[in-house]
Amino acid sequence: MFFAKKSKGFCVEIGEHSTLMARLTQAEAPFLIEELKEIAPSDPAAISEWIKGSEGKGSTGYAHATCGIYPAKRIVRRHTLDLKKIKEPAYFSEIYTQQFRVEADKYTIRAMNPDNGSDFDTTKASQKEVLFGGMPSEEIVAAQDKLLEMGIYPERLELGTLATLGGMVNYLKFKQTKAPLLLLEIGQELTQSYILSADGVDISRPIPSGIAAMIPVVQKELGLKDEESAKKLFYSNTFDFTSMGGSLVKKLLKELQSSIGFYEVQTGQSIGNVLCTQLPSSLGWLSSTIAGSLGVSPLKIDMLPWLESLNIKLADGVSPNPPDERWAGLFTLIASYNPTDGVQPVTVEKK
């Protein structure tokens, strides 16, 4: 009697600046990571080559994977509901249109409890706070098509932000950390900011300022001829920008201080650490710059013990070892949580 060989497990996180991938010995817990790989998202051919060279693809010829994506127009927002209107069929659509400024019929959005990510039940709703997570429906289809073109079959397709939030809530519980965490996803045009505690997602706010707003400052400070030259230098990792860091994040900092001030007045709690995700390695210094400007420390994740608590281990020789904070989002996609462990990731249906 022959037994079919168990297929490998794959996990892929496609961010704005980099694609992070993991190959695991199997698709179910306990997880043993055999390889970690980072590739620029602008190089899909390199991603395809890595997949082709990885053993363990399914009978379809595709690598079946858990995938996390970060569409620019994603929505992850905590919101206070009007309980008098909650039973009205059009109430949530009104929120999407009036509060989030999106066309409700063009988005796939899920309502969750902000403390643990479980589905929000409007029929039993007795609490006013809800966490909405979603993205444009057409971007779900586009992401699936793109993944298939690269040889990846999205067994599960998740909004990466929610997986990361859930993982960080879990981490704060694991470390028994009382102080809240400021988590920032810094994109080109927009920064998604969240304040988390071990009790869940406390505050969410999109800030209309990102890396693009820093480029003109670089050009001016260094006397460069155009913004394209400034952009190339900024991403190149050949120049130390830390001395002008305060100037670069000035606009973003003003908005963050406003959010943090509001939070501290409301809760009486002060931010303990800052974690910046979705940055390329060349811009990793932004975490320290922002944290220092806010008078706190960047979060240093005690990675290996935390991963072990999530039933995840790294095989001998896996690099980077230990991985730095930029890999946390990928690991939160791999992890399986109990309902009480933290905010659950939102899964979008495949077409």
XYZ file of C-alpha atoms in Angstrom:
351
model
C 0.000 0.000 0.000
C 1.386 3.390 -0.979
C 0.878 6.584 0.960
C 0.756 9.910 -0.870
C 3.559 12.202 0.133
C 2.329 15.081 2.245
C 2.498 18.357 0.354
C 4.630 21.183 1.597
C 3.147 24.286 3.113
C 3.714 27.679 1.512
C 2.985 31.157 2.814
C 3.275 34.348 0.775
C 2.970 37.962 1.909
C 2.797 40.493 -0.919
C 3.395 43.983 0.425
C 3.908 47.311 -1.278
C 7.710 47.150 -1.030
C 8.607 43.465 -0.772
C 7.278 39.935 -1.123
C 8.130 37.593 1.745
C 7.734 33.830 1.354
C 8.096 30.743 3.490
C 8.267 27.049 2.607
C 7.170 24.694 5.362
C 7.491 20.934 5.771
C 3.693 20.623 5.881
C 0.557 22.728 5.601
C -0.743 21.969 9.114
C 0.609 22.623 12.608
C 3.156 21.991 13.982
C 4.920 24.182 11.433
C 8.594 23.793 10.558
C 9.921 26.478 8.225
C 12.472 25.118 5.738
C 13.212 28.362 3.911
C 12.485 32.084 4.074
C 12.791 34.147 0.908
C 12.461 37.864 0.117
C 11.894 39.114 -3.440
C 10.906 42.516 -4.811
C 7.192 42.496 -5.799
C 8.249 44.211 -9.025
C 9.998 40.952 -10.036
C 7.201 38.357 -10.430
C 9.496 36.230 -12.604
C 11.839 35.721 -9.637
C 8.869 34.698 -7.479
C 7.784 32.188 -10.147
C 11.330 30.794 -10.340
C 11.444 30.267 -6.581
C 8.087 28.493 -6.645
C 9.173 26.290 -9.596
C 12.346 25.331 -7.774
C 10.512 24.422 -4.573
C 9.500 20.809 -4.125
C 6.081 20.017 -2.734
C 3.757 21.604 -5.267
C 0.330 20.013 -5.447
C -0.937 17.750 -8.220
C -2.156 20.853 -10.048
C 1.442 22.040 -10.466
C 0.719 25.042 -8.262
C 2.127 25.745 -4.831
C -0.932 25.824 -2.566
C -0.380 28.711 -0.184
C -1.814 30.961 2.467
C -1.489 34.438 1.006
C -1.623 37.882 2.578
C -2.108 41.020 0.499
C -2.098 44.739 1.280
C -4.172 46.597 -1.345
C -3.641 50.361 -1.264
C -7.404 50.880 -0.855
C -7.825 48.396 2.003
C -10.072 49.311 4.923
C -9.312 48.291 8.491
C -11.275 50.624 10.724
C -12.678 50.515 14.213
C -16.059 52.244 14.402
C -18.659 53.109 17.041
C -22.134 51.989 15.998
C -25.515 53.571 16.647
C -27.350 50.659 18.301
C -30.713 52.177 17.371
C -29.889 51.775 13.678
C -28.031 48.469 13.799
C -30.994 46.364 12.621
C -31.552 48.566 9.573
C -30.506 46.635 6.412
C -28.743 49.619 4.840
C -26.955 50.831 7.997
C -23.537 49.272 7.311
C -23.631 50.427 3.685
C -24.266 53.958 4.954
C -21.162 53.723 7.154
C -19.022 52.559 4.222
C -20.289 55.376 2.021
C -20.408 58.241 4.506
C -17.573 57.408 6.913
C -15.121 55.461 4.746
C -15.912 57.271 1.481
C -16.136 54.094 -0.608
C -18.800 52.615 -2.881
C -20.271 49.855 -0.731
C -21.240 47.616 -3.660
C -17.646 47.583 -4.953
C -16.090 46.406 -1.672
C -15.945 43.099 0.167
C -16.108 44.032 3.860
C -16.480 41.984 7.010
C -17.550 43.220 10.451
C -15.660 41.821 13.453
C -15.379 42.246 17.184
C -12.302 44.415 17.821
C -11.197 42.425 20.867
C -10.749 39.029 19.215
C -11.672 39.292 15.543
C -14.692 36.991 15.744
C -17.646 37.774 13.472
C -19.813 40.651 14.658
C -23.376 39.403 15.131
C -25.869 42.207 14.481
C -28.747 40.118 15.843
C -27.095 39.868 19.254
C -25.335 43.205 19.165
C -25.134 44.724 22.609
C -21.790 46.453 22.198
C -21.208 49.498 20.049
C -17.651 48.870 18.875
C -16.934 47.055 15.626
C -13.844 46.492 13.475
C -14.427 46.593 9.720
C -11.956 44.899 7.395
C -12.156 44.791 3.627
C -10.883 45.715 0.198
C -12.193 46.431 -3.312
C -13.767 43.262 -4.716
C -11.992 43.692 -8.049
C -8.633 43.736 -6.229
C -9.416 40.323 -4.735
C -9.911 38.942 -8.246
C -6.787 40.735 -9.541
C -4.691 39.388 -6.652
C -5.886 35.827 -7.297
C -5.076 36.099 -11.001
C -1.625 37.515 -10.264
C -0.849 34.732 -7.791
C -1.961 32.044 -10.258
C 0.268 33.559 -12.944
C 3.212 33.148 -10.556
C 2.367 29.496 -9.919
C 0.724 30.099 -6.544
C -2.754 28.767 -5.772
C -4.226 30.890 -2.938
C -5.668 28.226 -0.671
C -6.469 31.098 1.681
C -6.360 34.768 0.738
C -6.257 37.189 3.634
C -6.072 40.886 4.260
C -2.538 40.963 5.627
C -3.191 43.916 7.912
C -5.728 41.944 9.936
C -3.432 38.947 10.264
C -0.693 41.274 11.536
C -3.008 43.004 14.003
C -4.157 39.636 15.321
C -0.583 38.462 15.663
C 0.535 41.559 17.525
C -2.403 41.359 19.957
C -1.354 37.745 20.516
C 2.256 38.855 21.048
C 1.279 41.475 23.646
C -0.621 38.744 25.502
C 2.317 36.344 25.166
C 4.690 38.917 26.704
C 2.024 40.027 29.211
C 2.647 43.581 28.060
C 0.369 46.183 29.604
C 1.512 49.193 27.548
C -0.268 49.747 24.198
C 1.556 49.399 20.863
C 1.472 51.878 17.983
C 1.567 49.878 14.747
C 2.205 51.708 11.464
C 1.915 50.445 7.904
C 3.760 53.138 5.966
C 2.827 53.133 2.282
C 3.631 55.462 -0.596
C 0.731 57.859 -0.162
C -0.934 56.660 3.038
C 0.041 55.462 6.495
C -2.351 53.121 8.275
C -1.980 53.674 12.030
C -3.320 51.461 14.815
C -3.093 51.455 18.571
C -3.298 47.941 20.004
C -3.366 46.450 23.451
C -3.548 42.879 24.706
C -7.340 43.444 24.663
C -7.518 44.069 20.912
C -7.545 46.949 18.430
C -8.271 50.195 20.295
C -7.843 52.846 17.585
C -7.453 52.827 13.788
C -6.756 55.781 11.574
C -5.544 56.261 7.987
C -3.150 59.225 7.688
C -2.767 60.818 4.221
C 1.018 60.969 4.405
C 3.558 58.326 3.457
C 6.953 57.836 1.857
C 6.056 60.002 -1.161
C 5.790 63.014 1.167
C 9.386 62.428 2.328
C 10.969 62.526 -1.143
C 10.645 66.323 -1.737
C 12.233 66.893 1.700
C 15.186 64.683 0.695
C 15.527 66.618 -2.563
C 15.509 69.975 -0.791
C 17.807 68.978 2.081
C 20.433 67.462 -0.235
C 20.055 69.952 -3.096
C 19.269 67.255 -5.680
C 18.148 68.201 -9.191
C 14.832 66.320 -9.207
C 12.557 64.084 -7.130
C 13.452 60.965 -9.127
C 17.101 61.317 -8.072
C 15.969 61.847 -4.478
C 13.763 58.742 -4.630
C 16.573 56.541 -5.973
C 18.944 57.729 -3.258
C 16.291 57.337 -0.554
C 15.730 53.656 -1.370
C 19.356 52.835 -2.201
C 20.632 52.179 1.342
C 23.865 54.009 0.440
C 23.214 57.191 2.426
C 22.550 57.661 6.134
C 19.314 59.635 6.445
C 19.009 59.378 10.223
C 20.360 62.920 10.792
C 17.492 64.404 8.765
C 14.970 61.832 9.982
C 13.050 64.365 12.086
C 12.459 66.574 9.038
C 11.355 63.633 6.912
C 8.667 62.424 9.312
C 7.555 65.863 10.530
C 4.172 65.828 8.762
C 3.423 62.232 9.729
C 4.539 62.863 13.297
C 2.116 65.748 13.752
C -0.826 63.487 12.831
C 0.434 60.637 15.021
C 0.841 62.907 18.035
C -2.756 64.030 17.582
C -4.023 60.407 17.585
C -1.843 59.385 20.509
C -2.869 62.447 22.523
C -6.550 61.657 21.998
C -5.975 58.018 22.998
C -4.029 58.889 26.134
C -6.695 61.349 27.294
C -9.448 58.771 26.669
C -7.720 55.806 28.323
C -5.084 57.258 30.662
C -2.539 54.905 29.048
C 0.704 55.886 27.323
C 2.099 54.207 24.212
C 4.859 51.740 25.071
C 6.418 50.927 21.701
C 6.219 51.566 17.963
C 6.269 48.901 15.240
C 6.561 49.903 11.573
C 5.687 47.110 9.163
C 5.680 46.897 5.353
C 8.943 48.827 5.003
C 11.816 47.670 2.777
C 14.982 46.796 4.703
C 16.689 49.952 3.404
C 14.120 52.091 5.255
C 14.176 50.137 8.508
C 15.701 53.160 10.275
C 12.318 54.926 10.000
C 11.044 52.826 12.924
C 13.748 54.159 15.237
C 13.310 57.706 13.953
C 9.549 57.761 14.540
C 9.816 55.990 17.904
C 12.573 58.357 19.060
C 10.562 61.406 17.979
C 7.628 60.105 20.043
C 9.867 59.429 23.051
C 9.405 55.629 23.028
C 11.353 52.605 21.766
C 10.787 50.595 18.590
C 9.337 47.176 19.383
C 11.935 44.407 19.369
C 10.008 41.157 19.029
C 11.289 38.227 21.056
C 10.784 36.240 17.882
C 11.822 32.610 18.458
C 10.028 32.042 21.812
C 6.900 33.707 20.430
C 6.976 31.577 17.279
C 7.369 28.466 19.405
C 4.242 29.475 21.349
C 2.432 29.541 17.973
C 3.690 26.054 17.053
C 6.185 27.468 14.537
C 9.868 26.545 14.420
C 12.721 27.332 12.053
C 14.716 24.438 10.610
C 18.488 24.482 11.072
C 20.203 26.858 8.675
C 17.135 28.984 7.933
C 18.150 32.581 7.354
C 17.561 35.173 8.682
C 17.799 33.560 12.123
C 16.415 35.053 14.179
C 14.229 36.949 11.700
C 13.693 40.663 12.312
C 10.381 42.435 12.840
C 9.712 42.793 9.096
C 8.876 39.066 8.972
C 6.218 39.244 11.688
C 3.361 39.698 9.184
C 4.335 36.546 7.300
C 4.459 34.530 10.521
C 1.023 35.774 11.586
C -0.346 34.377 8.307
C 1.143 30.968 9.116
C -0.073 30.902 12.720
C -3.267 29.236 13.889
C -4.986 30.983 16.779
C -7.578 29.897 19.277
C -10.586 32.267 19.279
C -9.409 33.799 22.564
C -5.830 34.354 21.400
C -6.229 37.574 19.476
C -7.791 39.242 16.468
C -8.492 36.649 13.787
C -7.430 37.239 10.178
C -10.143 38.023 7.650
C -10.318 35.537 4.795
C -11.797 36.617 1.485
C -13.589 34.152 -0.735
C -11.882 32.900 -3.859
C -13.706 33.535 -7.094
